[in-house]
CSV table of N, CA and C and ligand atoms in Angstrom, one decimal:
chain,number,residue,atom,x,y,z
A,238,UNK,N,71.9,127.7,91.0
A,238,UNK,CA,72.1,126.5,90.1
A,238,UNK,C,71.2,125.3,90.7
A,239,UNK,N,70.7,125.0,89.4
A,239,UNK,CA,70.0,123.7,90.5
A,239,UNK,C,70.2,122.2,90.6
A,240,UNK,N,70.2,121.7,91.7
A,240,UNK,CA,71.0,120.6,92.4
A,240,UNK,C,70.0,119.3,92.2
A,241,UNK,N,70.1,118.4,91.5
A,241,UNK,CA,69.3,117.3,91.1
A,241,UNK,C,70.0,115.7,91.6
A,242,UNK,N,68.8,115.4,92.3
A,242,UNK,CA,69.1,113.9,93.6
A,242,UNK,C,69.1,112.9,92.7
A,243,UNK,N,70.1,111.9,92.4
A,243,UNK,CA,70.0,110.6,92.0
A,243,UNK,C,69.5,109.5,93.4
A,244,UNK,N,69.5,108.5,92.7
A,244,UNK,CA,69.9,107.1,92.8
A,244,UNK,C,70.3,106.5,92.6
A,245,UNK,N,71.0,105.7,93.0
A,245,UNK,CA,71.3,104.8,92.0
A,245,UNK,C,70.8,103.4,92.1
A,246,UNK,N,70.1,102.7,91.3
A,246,UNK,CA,69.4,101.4,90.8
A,246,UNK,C,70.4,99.9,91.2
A,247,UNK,N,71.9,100.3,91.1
A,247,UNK,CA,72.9,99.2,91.0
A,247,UNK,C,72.8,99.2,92.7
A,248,UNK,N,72.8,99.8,93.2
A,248,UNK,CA,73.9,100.1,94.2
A,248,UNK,C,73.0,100.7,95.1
A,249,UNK,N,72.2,101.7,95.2
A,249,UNK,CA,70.9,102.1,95.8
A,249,UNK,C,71.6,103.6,96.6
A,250,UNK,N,73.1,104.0,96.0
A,250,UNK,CA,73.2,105.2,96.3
A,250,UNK,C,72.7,106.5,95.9
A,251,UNK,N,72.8,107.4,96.7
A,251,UNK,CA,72.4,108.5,96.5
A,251,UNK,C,73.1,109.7,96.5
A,252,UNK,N,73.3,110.2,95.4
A,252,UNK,CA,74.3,111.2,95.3
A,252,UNK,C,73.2,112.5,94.8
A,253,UNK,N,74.1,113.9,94.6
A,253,UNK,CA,73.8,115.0,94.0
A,253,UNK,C,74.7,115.2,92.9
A,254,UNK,N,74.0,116.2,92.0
A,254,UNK,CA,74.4,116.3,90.6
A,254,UNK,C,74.3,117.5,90.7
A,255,UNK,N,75.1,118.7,90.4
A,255,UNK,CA,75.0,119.9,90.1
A,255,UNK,C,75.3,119.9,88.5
A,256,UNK,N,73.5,120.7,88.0
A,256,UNK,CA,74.0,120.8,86.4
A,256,UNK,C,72.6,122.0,86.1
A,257,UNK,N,73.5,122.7,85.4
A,257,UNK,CA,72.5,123.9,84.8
A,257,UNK,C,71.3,123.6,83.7
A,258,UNK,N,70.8,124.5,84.1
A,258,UNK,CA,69.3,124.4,83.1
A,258,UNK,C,70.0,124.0,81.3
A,259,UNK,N,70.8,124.4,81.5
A,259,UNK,CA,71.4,124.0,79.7
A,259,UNK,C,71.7,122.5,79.7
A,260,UNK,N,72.6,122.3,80.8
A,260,UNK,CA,73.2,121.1,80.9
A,260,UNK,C,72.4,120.0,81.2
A,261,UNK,N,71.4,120.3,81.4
A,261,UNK,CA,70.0,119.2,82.0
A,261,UNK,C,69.1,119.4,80.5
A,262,UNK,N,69.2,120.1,80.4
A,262,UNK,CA,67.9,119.8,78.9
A,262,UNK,C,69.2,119.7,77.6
A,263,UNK,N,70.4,119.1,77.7
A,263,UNK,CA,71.1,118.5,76.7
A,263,UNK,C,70.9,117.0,77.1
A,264,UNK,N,70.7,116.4,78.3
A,264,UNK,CA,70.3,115.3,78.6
A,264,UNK,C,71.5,114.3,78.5
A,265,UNK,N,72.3,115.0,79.4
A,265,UNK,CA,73.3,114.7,80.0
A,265,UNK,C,73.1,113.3,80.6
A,266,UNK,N,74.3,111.9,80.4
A,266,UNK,CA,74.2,110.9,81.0
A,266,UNK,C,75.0,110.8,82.2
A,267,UNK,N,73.9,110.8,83.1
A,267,UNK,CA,74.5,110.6,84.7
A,267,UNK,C,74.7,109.6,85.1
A,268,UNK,N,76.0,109.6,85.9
A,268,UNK,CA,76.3,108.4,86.0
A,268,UNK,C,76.6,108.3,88.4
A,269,UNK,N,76.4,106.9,88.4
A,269,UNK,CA,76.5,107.1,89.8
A,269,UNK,C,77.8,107.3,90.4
A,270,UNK,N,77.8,107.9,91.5
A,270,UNK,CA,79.5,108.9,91.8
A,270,UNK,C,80.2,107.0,92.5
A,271,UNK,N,79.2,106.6,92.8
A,271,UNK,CA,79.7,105.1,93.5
A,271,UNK,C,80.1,104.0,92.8
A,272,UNK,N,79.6,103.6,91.7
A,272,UNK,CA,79.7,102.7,91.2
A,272,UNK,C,80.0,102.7,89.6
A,273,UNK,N,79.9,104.0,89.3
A,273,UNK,CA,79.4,104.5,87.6
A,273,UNK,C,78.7,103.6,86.2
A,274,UNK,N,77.7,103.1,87.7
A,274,UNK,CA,76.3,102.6,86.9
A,274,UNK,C,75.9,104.3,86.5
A,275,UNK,N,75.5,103.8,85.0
A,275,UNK,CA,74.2,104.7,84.5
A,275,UNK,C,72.5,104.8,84.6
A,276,UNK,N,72.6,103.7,85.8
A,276,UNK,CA,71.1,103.3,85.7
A,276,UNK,C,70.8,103.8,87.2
A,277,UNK,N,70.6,104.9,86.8
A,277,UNK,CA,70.0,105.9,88.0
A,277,UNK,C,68.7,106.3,87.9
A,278,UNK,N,68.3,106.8,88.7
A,278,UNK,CA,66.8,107.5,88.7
A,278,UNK,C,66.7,109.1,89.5
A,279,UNK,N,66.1,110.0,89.1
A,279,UNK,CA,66.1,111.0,89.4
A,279,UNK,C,65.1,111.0,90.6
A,280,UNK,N,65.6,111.5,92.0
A,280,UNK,CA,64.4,111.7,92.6
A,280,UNK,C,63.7,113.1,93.1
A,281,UNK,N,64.7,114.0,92.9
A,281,UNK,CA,63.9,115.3,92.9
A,281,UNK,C,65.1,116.5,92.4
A,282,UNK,N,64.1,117.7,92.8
A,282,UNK,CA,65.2,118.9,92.0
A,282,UNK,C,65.3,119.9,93.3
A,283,UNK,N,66.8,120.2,93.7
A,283,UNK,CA,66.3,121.2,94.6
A,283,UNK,C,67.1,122.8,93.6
A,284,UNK,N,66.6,123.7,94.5
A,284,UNK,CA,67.5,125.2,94.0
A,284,UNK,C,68.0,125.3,95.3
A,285,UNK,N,69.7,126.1,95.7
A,285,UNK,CA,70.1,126.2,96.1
A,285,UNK,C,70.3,127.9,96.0
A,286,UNK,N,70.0,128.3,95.3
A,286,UNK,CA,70.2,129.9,95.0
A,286,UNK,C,69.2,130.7,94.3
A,287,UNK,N,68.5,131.8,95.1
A,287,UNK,CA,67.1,132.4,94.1
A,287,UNK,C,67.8,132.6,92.8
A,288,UNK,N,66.9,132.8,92.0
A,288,UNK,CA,67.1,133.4,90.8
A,288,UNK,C,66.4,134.3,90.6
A,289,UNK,N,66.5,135.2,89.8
A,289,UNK,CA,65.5,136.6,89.4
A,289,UNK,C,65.8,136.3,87.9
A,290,UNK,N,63.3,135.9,88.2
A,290,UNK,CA,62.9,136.1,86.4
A,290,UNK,C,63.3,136.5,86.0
A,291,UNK,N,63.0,136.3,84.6
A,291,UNK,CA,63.1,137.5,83.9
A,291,UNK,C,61.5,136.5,82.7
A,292,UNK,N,61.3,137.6,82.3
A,292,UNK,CA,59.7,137.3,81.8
A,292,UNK,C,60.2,138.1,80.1
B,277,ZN,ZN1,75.8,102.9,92.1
């Protein structure tokens, strides 16, 4: 599943978001775990678990 780094803009925290390829291209509003400012910024994407293509 892949694990996606905020920020947060209010507050300048940094949290993780665990949310599935579905749940991320419904464009989910994330909110900061600290402060629950919405005005976050994404700063990267990690994977925590291979996956196997499929083509
Ligand atoms: Zn915040």
């Amino acid at each position: 599943m892949p694990v996606y780094e905020y920020i947060c803009k209010d507050c300048g925290s940094e949290f993780l978001v665990f949310l599935s390829i579905k749940e991320f291209e419904s464009n989910p509003k994330i909110r900061c775990s600290k402060c629950q400012s919405d005005n976050v910024n994404k700063k990267l994407t990690l994977f925590y678990s291979k996956t196997s293509k499929k083509s």
